[in-house]
Short mmCIF file of C-alpha atoms in Angstrom, two decimals:
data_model
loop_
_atom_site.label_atom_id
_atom_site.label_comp_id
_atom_site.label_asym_id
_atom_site.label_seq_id
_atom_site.Cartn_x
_atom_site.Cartn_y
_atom_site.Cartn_z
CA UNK O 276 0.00 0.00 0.00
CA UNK O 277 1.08 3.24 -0.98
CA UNK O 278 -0.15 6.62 0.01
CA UNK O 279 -1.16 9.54 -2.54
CA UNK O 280 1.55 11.68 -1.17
CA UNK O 281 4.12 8.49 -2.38
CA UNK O 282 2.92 7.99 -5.49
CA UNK O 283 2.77 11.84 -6.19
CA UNK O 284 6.38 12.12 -5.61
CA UNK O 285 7.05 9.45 -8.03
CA UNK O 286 5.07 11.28 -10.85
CA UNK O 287 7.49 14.48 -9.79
CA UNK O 288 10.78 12.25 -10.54
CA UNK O 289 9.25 10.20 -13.48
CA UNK O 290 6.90 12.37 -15.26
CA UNK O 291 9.72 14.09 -17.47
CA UNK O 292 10.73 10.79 -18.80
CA UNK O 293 7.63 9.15 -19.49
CA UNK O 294 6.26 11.77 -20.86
CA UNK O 295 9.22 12.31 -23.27
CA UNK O 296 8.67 8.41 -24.48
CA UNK O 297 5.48 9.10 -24.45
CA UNK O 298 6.08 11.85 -27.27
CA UNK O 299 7.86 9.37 -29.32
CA UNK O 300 4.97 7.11 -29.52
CA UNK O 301 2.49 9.70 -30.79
CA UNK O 302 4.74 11.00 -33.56
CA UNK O 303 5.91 14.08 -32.22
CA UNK O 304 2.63 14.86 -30.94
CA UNK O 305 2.25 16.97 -27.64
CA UNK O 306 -0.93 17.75 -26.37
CA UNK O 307 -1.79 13.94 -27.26
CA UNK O 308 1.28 12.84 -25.34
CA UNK O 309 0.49 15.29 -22.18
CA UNK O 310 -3.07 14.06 -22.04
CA UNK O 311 -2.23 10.25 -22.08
CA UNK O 312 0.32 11.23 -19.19
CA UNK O 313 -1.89 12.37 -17.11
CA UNK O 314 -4.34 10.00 -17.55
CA UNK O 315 -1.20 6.79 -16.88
CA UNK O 316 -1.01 8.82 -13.55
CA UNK O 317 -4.71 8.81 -12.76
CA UNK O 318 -4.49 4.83 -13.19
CA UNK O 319 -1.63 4.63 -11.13
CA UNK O 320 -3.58 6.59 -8.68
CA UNK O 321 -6.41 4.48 -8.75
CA UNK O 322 -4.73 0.84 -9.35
CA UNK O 323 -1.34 1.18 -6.94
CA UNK O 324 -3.38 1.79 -3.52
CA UNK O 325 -5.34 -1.54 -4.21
CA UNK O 326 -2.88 -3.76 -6.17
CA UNK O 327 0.56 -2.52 -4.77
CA UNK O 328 3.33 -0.50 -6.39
CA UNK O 329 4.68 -2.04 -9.21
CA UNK O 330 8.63 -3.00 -8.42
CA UNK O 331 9.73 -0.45 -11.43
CA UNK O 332 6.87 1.84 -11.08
CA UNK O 333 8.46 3.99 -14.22
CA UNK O 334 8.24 0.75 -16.60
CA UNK O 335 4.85 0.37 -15.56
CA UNK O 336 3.66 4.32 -16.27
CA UNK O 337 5.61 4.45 -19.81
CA UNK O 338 4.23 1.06 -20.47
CA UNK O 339 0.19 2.29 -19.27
CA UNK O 340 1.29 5.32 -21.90
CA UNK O 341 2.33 3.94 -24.46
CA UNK O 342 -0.54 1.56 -24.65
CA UNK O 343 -3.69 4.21 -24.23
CA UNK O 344 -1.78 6.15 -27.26
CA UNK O 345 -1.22 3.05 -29.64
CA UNK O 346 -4.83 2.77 -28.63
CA UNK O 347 -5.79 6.72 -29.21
CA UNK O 348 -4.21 6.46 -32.10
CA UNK O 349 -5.88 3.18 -33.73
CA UNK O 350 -8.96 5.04 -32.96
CA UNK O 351 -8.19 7.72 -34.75
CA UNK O 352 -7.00 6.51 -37.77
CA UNK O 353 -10.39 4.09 -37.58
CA UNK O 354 -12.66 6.88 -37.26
CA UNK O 355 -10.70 8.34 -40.01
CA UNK O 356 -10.70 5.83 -42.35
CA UNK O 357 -7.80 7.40 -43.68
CA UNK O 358 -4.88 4.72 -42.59
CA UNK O 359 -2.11 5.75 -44.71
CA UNK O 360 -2.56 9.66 -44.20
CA UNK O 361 -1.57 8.18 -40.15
CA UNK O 362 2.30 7.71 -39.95
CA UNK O 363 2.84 3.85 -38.43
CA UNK O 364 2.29 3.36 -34.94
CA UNK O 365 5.73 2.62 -33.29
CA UNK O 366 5.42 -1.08 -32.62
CA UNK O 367 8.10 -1.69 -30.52
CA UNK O 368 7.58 -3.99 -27.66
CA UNK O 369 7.31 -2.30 -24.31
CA UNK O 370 10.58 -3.71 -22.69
CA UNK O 371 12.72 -2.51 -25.57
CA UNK O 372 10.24 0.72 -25.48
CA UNK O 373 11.61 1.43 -21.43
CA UNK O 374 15.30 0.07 -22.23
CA UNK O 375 16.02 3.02 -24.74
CA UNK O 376 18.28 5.10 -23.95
CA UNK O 377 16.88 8.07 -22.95
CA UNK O 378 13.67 9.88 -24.59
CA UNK O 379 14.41 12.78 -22.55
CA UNK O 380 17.37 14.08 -24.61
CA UNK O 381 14.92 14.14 -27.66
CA UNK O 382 12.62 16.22 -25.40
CA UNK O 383 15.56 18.74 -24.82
CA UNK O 384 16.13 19.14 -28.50
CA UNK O 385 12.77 19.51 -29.77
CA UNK O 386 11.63 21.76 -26.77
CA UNK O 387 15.73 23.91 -27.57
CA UNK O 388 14.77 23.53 -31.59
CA UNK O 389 16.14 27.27 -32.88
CA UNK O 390 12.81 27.06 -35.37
CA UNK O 391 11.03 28.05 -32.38
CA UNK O 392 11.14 31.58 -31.06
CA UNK O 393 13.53 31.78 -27.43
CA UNK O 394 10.95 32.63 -25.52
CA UNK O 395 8.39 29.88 -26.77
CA UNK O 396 11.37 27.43 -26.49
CA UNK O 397 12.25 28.73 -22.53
CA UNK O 398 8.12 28.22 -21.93
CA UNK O 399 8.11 24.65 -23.69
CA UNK O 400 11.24 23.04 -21.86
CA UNK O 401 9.80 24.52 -18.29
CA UNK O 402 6.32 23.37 -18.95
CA UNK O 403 7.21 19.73 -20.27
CA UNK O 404 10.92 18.93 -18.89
CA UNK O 405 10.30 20.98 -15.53
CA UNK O 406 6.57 19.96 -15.46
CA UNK O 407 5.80 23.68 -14.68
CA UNK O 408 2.19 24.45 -14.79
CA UNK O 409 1.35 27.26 -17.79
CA UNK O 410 -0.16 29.31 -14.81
CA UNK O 411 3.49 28.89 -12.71
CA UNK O 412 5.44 29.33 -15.92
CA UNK O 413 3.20 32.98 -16.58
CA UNK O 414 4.18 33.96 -12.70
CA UNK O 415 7.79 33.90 -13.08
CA UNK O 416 7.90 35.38 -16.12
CA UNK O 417 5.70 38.24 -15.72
CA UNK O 418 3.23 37.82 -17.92
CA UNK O 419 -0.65 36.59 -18.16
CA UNK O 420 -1.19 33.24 -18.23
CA UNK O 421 -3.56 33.79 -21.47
CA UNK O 422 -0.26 35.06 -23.59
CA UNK O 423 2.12 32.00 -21.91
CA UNK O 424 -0.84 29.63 -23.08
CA UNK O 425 -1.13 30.93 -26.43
CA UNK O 426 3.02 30.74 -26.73
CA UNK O 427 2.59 26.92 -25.81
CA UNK O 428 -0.29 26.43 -28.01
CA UNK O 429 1.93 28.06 -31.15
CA UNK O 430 4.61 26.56 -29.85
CA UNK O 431 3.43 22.69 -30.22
CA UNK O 432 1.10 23.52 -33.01
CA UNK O 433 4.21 24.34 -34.84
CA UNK O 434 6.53 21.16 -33.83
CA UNK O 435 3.42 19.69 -35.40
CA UNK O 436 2.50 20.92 -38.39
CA UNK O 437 6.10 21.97 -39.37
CA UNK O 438 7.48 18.79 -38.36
CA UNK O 439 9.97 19.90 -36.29
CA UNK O 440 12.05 16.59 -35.60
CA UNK O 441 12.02 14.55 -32.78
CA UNK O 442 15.20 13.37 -32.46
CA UNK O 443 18.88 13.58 -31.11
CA UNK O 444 20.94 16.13 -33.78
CA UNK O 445 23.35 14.35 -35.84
CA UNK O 446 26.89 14.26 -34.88
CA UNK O 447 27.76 17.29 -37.49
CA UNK O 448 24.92 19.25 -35.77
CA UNK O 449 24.74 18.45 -32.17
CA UNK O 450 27.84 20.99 -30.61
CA UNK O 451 25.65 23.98 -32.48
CA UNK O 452 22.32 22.18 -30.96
CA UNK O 453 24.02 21.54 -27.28
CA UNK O 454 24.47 25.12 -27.29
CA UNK O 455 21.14 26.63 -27.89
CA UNK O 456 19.73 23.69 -25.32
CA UNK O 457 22.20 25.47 -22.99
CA UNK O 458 21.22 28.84 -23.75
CA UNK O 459 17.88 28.12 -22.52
CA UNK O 460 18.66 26.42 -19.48
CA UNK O 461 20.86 29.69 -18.31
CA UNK O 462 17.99 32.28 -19.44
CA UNK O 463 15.92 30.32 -17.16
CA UNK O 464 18.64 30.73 -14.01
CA UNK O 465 19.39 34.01 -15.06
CA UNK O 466 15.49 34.88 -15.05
CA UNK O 467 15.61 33.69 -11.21
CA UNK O 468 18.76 35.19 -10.88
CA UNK O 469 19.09 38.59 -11.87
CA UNK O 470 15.68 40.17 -11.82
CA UNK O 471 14.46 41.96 -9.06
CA UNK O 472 10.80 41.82 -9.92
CA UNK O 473 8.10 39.44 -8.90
CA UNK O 474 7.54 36.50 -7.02
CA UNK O 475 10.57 36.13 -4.64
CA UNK O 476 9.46 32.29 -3.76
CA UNK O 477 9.34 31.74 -7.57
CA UNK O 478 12.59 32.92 -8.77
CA UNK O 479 14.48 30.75 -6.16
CA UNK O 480 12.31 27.80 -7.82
CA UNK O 481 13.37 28.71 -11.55
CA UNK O 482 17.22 29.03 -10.07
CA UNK O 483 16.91 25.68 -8.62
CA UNK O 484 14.97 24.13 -11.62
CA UNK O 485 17.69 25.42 -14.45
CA UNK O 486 20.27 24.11 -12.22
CA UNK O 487 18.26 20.71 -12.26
CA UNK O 488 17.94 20.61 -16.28
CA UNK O 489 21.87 21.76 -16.35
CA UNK O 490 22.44 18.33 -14.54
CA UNK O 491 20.12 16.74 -17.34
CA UNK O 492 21.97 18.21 -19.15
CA UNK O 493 25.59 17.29 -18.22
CA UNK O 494 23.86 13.61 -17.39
CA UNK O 495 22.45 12.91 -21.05
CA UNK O 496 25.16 14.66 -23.14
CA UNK O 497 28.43 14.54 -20.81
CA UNK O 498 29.28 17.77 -22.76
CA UNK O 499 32.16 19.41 -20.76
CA UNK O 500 30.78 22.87 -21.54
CA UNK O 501 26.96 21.37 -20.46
CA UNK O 502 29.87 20.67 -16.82
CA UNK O 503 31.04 24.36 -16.95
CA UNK O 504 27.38 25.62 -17.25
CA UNK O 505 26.21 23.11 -14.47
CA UNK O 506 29.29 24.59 -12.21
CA UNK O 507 28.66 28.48 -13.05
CA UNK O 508 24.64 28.23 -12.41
CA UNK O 509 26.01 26.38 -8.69
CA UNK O 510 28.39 29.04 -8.29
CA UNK O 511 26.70 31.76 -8.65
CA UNK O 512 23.29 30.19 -6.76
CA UNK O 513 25.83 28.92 -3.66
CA UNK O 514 25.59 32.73 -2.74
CA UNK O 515 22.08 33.19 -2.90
CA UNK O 516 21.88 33.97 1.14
CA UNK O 517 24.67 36.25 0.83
CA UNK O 518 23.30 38.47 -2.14
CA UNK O 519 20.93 40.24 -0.08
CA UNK O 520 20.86 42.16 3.23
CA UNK O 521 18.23 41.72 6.37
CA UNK O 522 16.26 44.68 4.48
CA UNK O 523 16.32 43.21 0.85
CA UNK O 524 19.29 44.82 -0.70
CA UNK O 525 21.66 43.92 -2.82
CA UNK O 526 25.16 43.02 -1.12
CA UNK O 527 28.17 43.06 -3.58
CA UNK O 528 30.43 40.14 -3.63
CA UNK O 529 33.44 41.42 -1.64
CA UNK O 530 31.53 42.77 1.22
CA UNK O 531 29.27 39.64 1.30
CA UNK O 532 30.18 36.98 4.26
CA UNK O 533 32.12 34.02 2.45
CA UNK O 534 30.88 32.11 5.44
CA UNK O 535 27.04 31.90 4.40
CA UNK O 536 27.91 30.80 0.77
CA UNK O 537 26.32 27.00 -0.05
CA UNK O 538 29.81 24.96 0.80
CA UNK O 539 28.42 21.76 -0.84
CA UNK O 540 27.22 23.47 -3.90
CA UNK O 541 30.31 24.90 -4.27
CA UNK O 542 32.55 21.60 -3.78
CA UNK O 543 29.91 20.12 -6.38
CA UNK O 544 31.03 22.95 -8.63
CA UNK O 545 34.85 23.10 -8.26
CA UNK O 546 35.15 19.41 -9.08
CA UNK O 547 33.13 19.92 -12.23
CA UNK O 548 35.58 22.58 -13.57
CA UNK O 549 38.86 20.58 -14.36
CA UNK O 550 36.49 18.82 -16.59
CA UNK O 551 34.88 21.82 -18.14
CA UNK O 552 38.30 23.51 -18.97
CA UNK O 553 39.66 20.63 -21.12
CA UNK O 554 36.95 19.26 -23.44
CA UNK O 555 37.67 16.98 -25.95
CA UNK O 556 34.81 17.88 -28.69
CA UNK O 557 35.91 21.68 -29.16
CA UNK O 558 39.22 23.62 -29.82
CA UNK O 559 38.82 25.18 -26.25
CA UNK O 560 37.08 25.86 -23.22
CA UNK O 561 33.79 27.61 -23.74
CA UNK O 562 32.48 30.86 -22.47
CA UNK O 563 30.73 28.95 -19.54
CA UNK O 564 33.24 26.96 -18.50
CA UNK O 565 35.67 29.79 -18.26
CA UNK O 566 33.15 31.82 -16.66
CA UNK O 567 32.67 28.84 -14.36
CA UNK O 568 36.69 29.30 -13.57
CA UNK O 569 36.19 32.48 -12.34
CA UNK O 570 33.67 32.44 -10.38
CA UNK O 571 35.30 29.25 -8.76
CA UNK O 572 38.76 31.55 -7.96
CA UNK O 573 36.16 34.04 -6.24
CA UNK O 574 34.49 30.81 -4.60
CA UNK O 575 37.78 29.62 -3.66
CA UNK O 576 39.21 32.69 -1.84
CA UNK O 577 39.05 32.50 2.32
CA UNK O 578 38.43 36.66 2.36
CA UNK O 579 37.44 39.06 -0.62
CA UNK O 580 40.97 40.14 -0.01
CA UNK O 581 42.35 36.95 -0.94
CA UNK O 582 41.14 36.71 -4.47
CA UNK O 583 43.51 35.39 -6.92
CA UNK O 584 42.86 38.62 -8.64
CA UNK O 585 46.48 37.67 -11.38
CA UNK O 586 44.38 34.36 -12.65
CA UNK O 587 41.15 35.41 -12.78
CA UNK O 588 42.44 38.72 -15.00
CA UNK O 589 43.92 35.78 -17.33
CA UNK O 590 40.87 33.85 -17.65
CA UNK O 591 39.04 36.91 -18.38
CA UNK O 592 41.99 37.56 -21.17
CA UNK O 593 41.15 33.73 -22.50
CA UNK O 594 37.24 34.91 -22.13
CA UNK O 595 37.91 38.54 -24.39
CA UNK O 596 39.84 36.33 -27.05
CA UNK O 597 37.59 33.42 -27.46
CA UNK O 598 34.17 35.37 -26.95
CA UNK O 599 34.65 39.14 -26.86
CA UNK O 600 32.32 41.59 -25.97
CA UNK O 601 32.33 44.73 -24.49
CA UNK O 602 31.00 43.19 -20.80
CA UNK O 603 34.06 40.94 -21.02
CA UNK O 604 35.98 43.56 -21.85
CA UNK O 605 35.53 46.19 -18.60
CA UNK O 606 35.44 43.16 -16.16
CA UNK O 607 38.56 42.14 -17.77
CA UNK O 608 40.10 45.58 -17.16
CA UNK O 609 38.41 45.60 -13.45
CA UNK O 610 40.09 41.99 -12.87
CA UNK O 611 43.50 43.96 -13.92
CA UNK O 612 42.84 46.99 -11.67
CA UNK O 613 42.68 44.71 -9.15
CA UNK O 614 45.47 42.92 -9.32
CA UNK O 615 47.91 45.99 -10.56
CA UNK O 616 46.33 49.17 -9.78
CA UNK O 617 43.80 51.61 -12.07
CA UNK O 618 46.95 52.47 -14.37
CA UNK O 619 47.62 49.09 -15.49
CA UNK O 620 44.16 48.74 -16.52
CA UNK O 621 43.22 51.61 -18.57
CA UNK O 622 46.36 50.48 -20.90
CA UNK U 599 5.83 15.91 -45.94
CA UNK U 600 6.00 19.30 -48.39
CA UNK U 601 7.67 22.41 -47.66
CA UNK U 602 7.69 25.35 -49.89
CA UNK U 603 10.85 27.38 -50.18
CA UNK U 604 10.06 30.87 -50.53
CA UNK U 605 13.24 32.68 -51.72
CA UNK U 606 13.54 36.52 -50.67
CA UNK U 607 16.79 38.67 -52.30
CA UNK U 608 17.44 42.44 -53.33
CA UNK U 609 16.16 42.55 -57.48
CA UNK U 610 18.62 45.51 -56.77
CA UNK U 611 21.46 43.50 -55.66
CA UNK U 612 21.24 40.79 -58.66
CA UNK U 613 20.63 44.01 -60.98
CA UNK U 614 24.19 45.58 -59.77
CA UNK U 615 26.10 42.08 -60.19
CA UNK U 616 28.43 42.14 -63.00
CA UNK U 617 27.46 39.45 -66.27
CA UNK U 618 30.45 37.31 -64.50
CA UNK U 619 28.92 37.31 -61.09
CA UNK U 620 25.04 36.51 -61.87
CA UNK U 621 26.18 34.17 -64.66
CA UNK U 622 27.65 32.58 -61.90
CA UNK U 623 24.91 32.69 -59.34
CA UNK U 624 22.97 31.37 -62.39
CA UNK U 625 25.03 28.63 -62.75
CA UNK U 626 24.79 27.48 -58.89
CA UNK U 627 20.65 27.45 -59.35
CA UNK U 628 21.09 25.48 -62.45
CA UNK U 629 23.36 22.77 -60.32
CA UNK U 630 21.08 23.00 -56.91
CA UNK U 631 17.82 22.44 -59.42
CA UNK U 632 19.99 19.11 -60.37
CA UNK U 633 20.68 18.07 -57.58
CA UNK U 634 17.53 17.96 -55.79
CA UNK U 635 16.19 16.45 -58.78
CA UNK U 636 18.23 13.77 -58.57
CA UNK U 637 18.03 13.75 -54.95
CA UNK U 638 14.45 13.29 -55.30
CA UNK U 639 13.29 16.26 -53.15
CA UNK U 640 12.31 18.12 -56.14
CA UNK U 641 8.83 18.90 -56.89
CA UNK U 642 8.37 21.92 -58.58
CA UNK U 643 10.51 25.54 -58.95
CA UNK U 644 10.46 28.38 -60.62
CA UNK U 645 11.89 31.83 -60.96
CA UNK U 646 9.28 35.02 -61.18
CA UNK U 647 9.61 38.25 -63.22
CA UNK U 648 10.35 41.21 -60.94
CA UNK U 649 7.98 42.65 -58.53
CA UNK U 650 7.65 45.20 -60.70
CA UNK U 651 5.78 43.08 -63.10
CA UNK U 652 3.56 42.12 -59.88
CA UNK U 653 -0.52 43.11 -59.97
CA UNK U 654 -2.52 42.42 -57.07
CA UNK U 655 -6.49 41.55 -57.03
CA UNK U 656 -8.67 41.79 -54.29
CA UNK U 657 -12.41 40.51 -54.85
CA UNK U 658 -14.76 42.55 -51.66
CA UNK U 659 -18.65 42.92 -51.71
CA UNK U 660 -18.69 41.64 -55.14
CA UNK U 661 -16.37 44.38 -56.54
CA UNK U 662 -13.13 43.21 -57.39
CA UNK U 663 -10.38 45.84 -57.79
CA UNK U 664 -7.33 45.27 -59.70
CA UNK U 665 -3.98 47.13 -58.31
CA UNK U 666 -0.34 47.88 -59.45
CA UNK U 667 1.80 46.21 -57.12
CA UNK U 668 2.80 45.15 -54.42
CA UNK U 669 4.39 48.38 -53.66
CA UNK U 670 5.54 47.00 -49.77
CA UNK U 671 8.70 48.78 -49.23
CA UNK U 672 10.62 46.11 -48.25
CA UNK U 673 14.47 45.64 -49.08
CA UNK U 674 14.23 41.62 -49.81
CA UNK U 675 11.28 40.62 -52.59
CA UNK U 676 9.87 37.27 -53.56
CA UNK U 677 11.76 36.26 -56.62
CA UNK U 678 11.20 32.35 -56.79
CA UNK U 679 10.38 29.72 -54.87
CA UNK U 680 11.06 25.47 -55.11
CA UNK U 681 8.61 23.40 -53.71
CA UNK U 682 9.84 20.11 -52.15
CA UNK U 683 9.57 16.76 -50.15
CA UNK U 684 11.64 16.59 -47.42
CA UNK U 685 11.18 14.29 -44.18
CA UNK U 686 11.24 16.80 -41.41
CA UNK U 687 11.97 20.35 -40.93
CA UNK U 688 16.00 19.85 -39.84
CA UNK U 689 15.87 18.31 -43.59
CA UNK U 690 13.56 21.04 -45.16
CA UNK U 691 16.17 23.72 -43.24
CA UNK U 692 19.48 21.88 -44.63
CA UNK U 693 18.16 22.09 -48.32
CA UNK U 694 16.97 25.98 -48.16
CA UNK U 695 20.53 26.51 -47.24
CA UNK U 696 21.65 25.22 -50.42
CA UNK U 697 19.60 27.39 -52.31
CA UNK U 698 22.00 30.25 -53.69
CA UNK U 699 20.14 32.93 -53.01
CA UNK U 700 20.21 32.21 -49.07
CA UNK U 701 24.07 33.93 -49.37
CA UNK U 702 22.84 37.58 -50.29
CA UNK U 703 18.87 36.86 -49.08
CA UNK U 704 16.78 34.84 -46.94
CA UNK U 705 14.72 31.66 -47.69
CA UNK U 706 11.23 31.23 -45.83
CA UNK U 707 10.18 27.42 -45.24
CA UNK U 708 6.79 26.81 -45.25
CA UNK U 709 5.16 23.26 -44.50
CA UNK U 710 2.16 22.69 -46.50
CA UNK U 711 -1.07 22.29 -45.35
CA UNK U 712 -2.48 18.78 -46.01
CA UNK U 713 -6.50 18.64 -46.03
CA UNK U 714 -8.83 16.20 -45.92
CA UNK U 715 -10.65 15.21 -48.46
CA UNK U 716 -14.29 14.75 -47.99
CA UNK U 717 -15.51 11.54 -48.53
CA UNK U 718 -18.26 12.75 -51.20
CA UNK U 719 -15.57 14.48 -53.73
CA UNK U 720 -13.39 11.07 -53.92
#
């Protein structure tokens, strides 16, 4: 016997990934997919009180899926009468169906595809990989949940009828495709993280939700710049106490209090960055892996007076060559004034 | 699945090439047409007089009225188009690159709407 609180936690941990099979088997189709999900949970609901939790309860849901959309689809194409306008039903038996790989890394793509606008594609990997609600999704962005519906609705419509792929880029492709999957997952920390605006409770959520598709991320891909984002976003989140005084106020970084910084987040972090700095599948370390390295040195440092102020002005120097812009630029200079005085910096 | 390629360049552009450099863009079209042909993604292309050759109808309350134009002042024009078969959008994408024309303009990929018939017109 299991209790509704139990088997409510295991939809939190599973739904991403049966619901990302679940995709597969309806062709790409999302509404479809999210409907069947939800109804797989509302057997589970009423079947695991009575009969007992199935030993792999995530076999089981994928398995109830997969079977009510072979089903919805049969229908379909019956009521139809239209067979061959139906793509095939994938026909795969239901152990090989929960032995792939992983469907979820499909779901990143498709959700990250750059046909779809950035903000439809932020709104589409929160609502299906995060399992954030459209109404939860409209709250930390700011805006109504009428216009966040209508993105999803376009959004999906157009995976659909475009026929965006569902599938893991090819090899040529998937660096380029890695990125932009990346690019999303910092927007969404960097929506938590640097706005002042809005719901304080939220923004803490979308922090700790882009750090948890950043390990997805690293998990699925074992990118070592997917490692350096993972390690910035835990960085920069191990301070989250320290950013802000009793009052609400922004505290800068040297006059925060090292001591109230997130030690385990940032040991997570450090050991991610040796990694991060020497990847095998690029000509360099990328922009957040470097940026990871410096915000480890500042991590790393006992007292803001202690900052290794020489290496993190060279990493900043690697940053400016490899990725310049003019942000890079004056906190390279800064990172120089620091370490040599004002003079050395304005040269 | 169809997609039409909708290709959008400057008529000025192609009008300040040199003989040498649009015989040579012409060339490229000629060897893309080929090799989707072959390819089999290939269903039907074709180049269109310039826009200022263009007339545009519009039928309301019975009336139609016939226009010069379009006169939109935008810098990139429709000029030609290829309509394919492609498998999925990544595939639809990867050909419109190809298309010579996406160097100095921009290609717009369109999937085609598929309806269905009703039973009674079969």
């Amino acid at each position: 016997m299991q209790s509704v609180a139990a088997i409510e936690t295991v939809f939190r941990q599973e739904r991403a990934r049966v619901l990302a099979t679940t995709i597969r088997v309806t062709n790409g189709d999302f509404d479809l997919a999210e409907e069947i999900v939800q109804e797989a949970f509302a057997a589970a609901l009423t079947r695991w009180p009575t009969e007992g939790t199935p030993a792999e309860p995530r076999a089981w849901l994928i398995s109830v899926a997969r079977n009510k959309a072979i089903d919805t689809i049969r229908r379909r194409v019956k009521l139809r009468a239209i067979v061959a306008a139906e793509d095939p039903v994938d026909t795969a038996d239901p152990a090989e169906l929960v032995a792939v790989p992983d469907d979820r890394l499909r779901l990143i793509f498709t959700c990250c595809h750059p046909a779809l606008a950035p903000e439809a594609q932020v709104a589409l990997t929160l609502r299906t990989l995060g399992g954030l609600t459209t109404e939860e999704i409209a709250r930390a962005f700011l805006s109504a949940p009428a216009t966040m519906a209508q993105r999803l609705v376009r959004a999906k419509s157009k995976i659909k009828e475009a026929r965006i792929p569902y599938e893991v880029p090819e090899a040529s492709q998937l660096a380029e495709r890695t990125d932009a999957a990346m690019a999303v997952v910092y927007l969404v920390f960097n929506e938590g993280y640097a706005a002042t605006a809005g719901d304080a409770w939220f923004r803490r959520d979308l922090c700790s939700e882009a750090i948890r598709l950043g390990r997805l991320l690293v998990e699925l891909t074992g990118d070592p710049e997917a490692k350096g984002l993972l390690a910035l976003m835990l960085l920069h989140d191990s301070r989250r106490d320290a950013r802000t005084d009793a009052a609400g106020d922004l505290v800068l970084l040297e006059d925060q209090d090292h001591a109230s910084w997130d030690r385990a987040q940032i040991e997570e972090a450090l050991a991610l960055v040796p990694d991060a700095l020497r990847p095998a599948n690029r000509p360099g370390p990328g922009p957040y892996s470097l940026q990871a390295a410096i915000a480890a040195l500042h991590a790393s440092a006992p007292r803001a007076g202690e900052t290794d102020w020489p290496q993190i002005a060279a990493l900043f120097g690697e940053l400016m060559r490899r990725h310049p812009s003019p942000v890079i630029a004056l906190n390279h200079a800064v990172a120089i004034a620091m370490w040599r005085g004002p003079a050395a910096a304005c040269r | 699945m169809q997609y039409l390629l909708l290709i959008y360049d400057n008529e000025k552009v192609w009008a300040d090439m040199s003989p040498e450099e649009s015989g040579k863009l012409f060339g490229e079209y000629m060897q893309f047409s080929k090799e989707i042909r072959e390819s089999g993604h290939f269903i039907a292309g074709e180049a269109l007089q310039q826009v200022h050759t263009a007339t545009t109808v519009r039928s309301r309350n019975g009336k139609t009225t016939t226009t010069d134009g379009p006169f939109a002042e935008t810098r990139e024009q429709l000029g030609g188009f290829y309509m394919i078969n492609a498998k999925d959008l990544d595939e639809a994408t990867a050909i419109a690159a190809r298309i010579p024309s996406a160097k100095i303009g921009s290609i717009e990929v369109r999937p085609i709407q598929a309806f269905e018939q009703p039973a009674a017109m079969k």
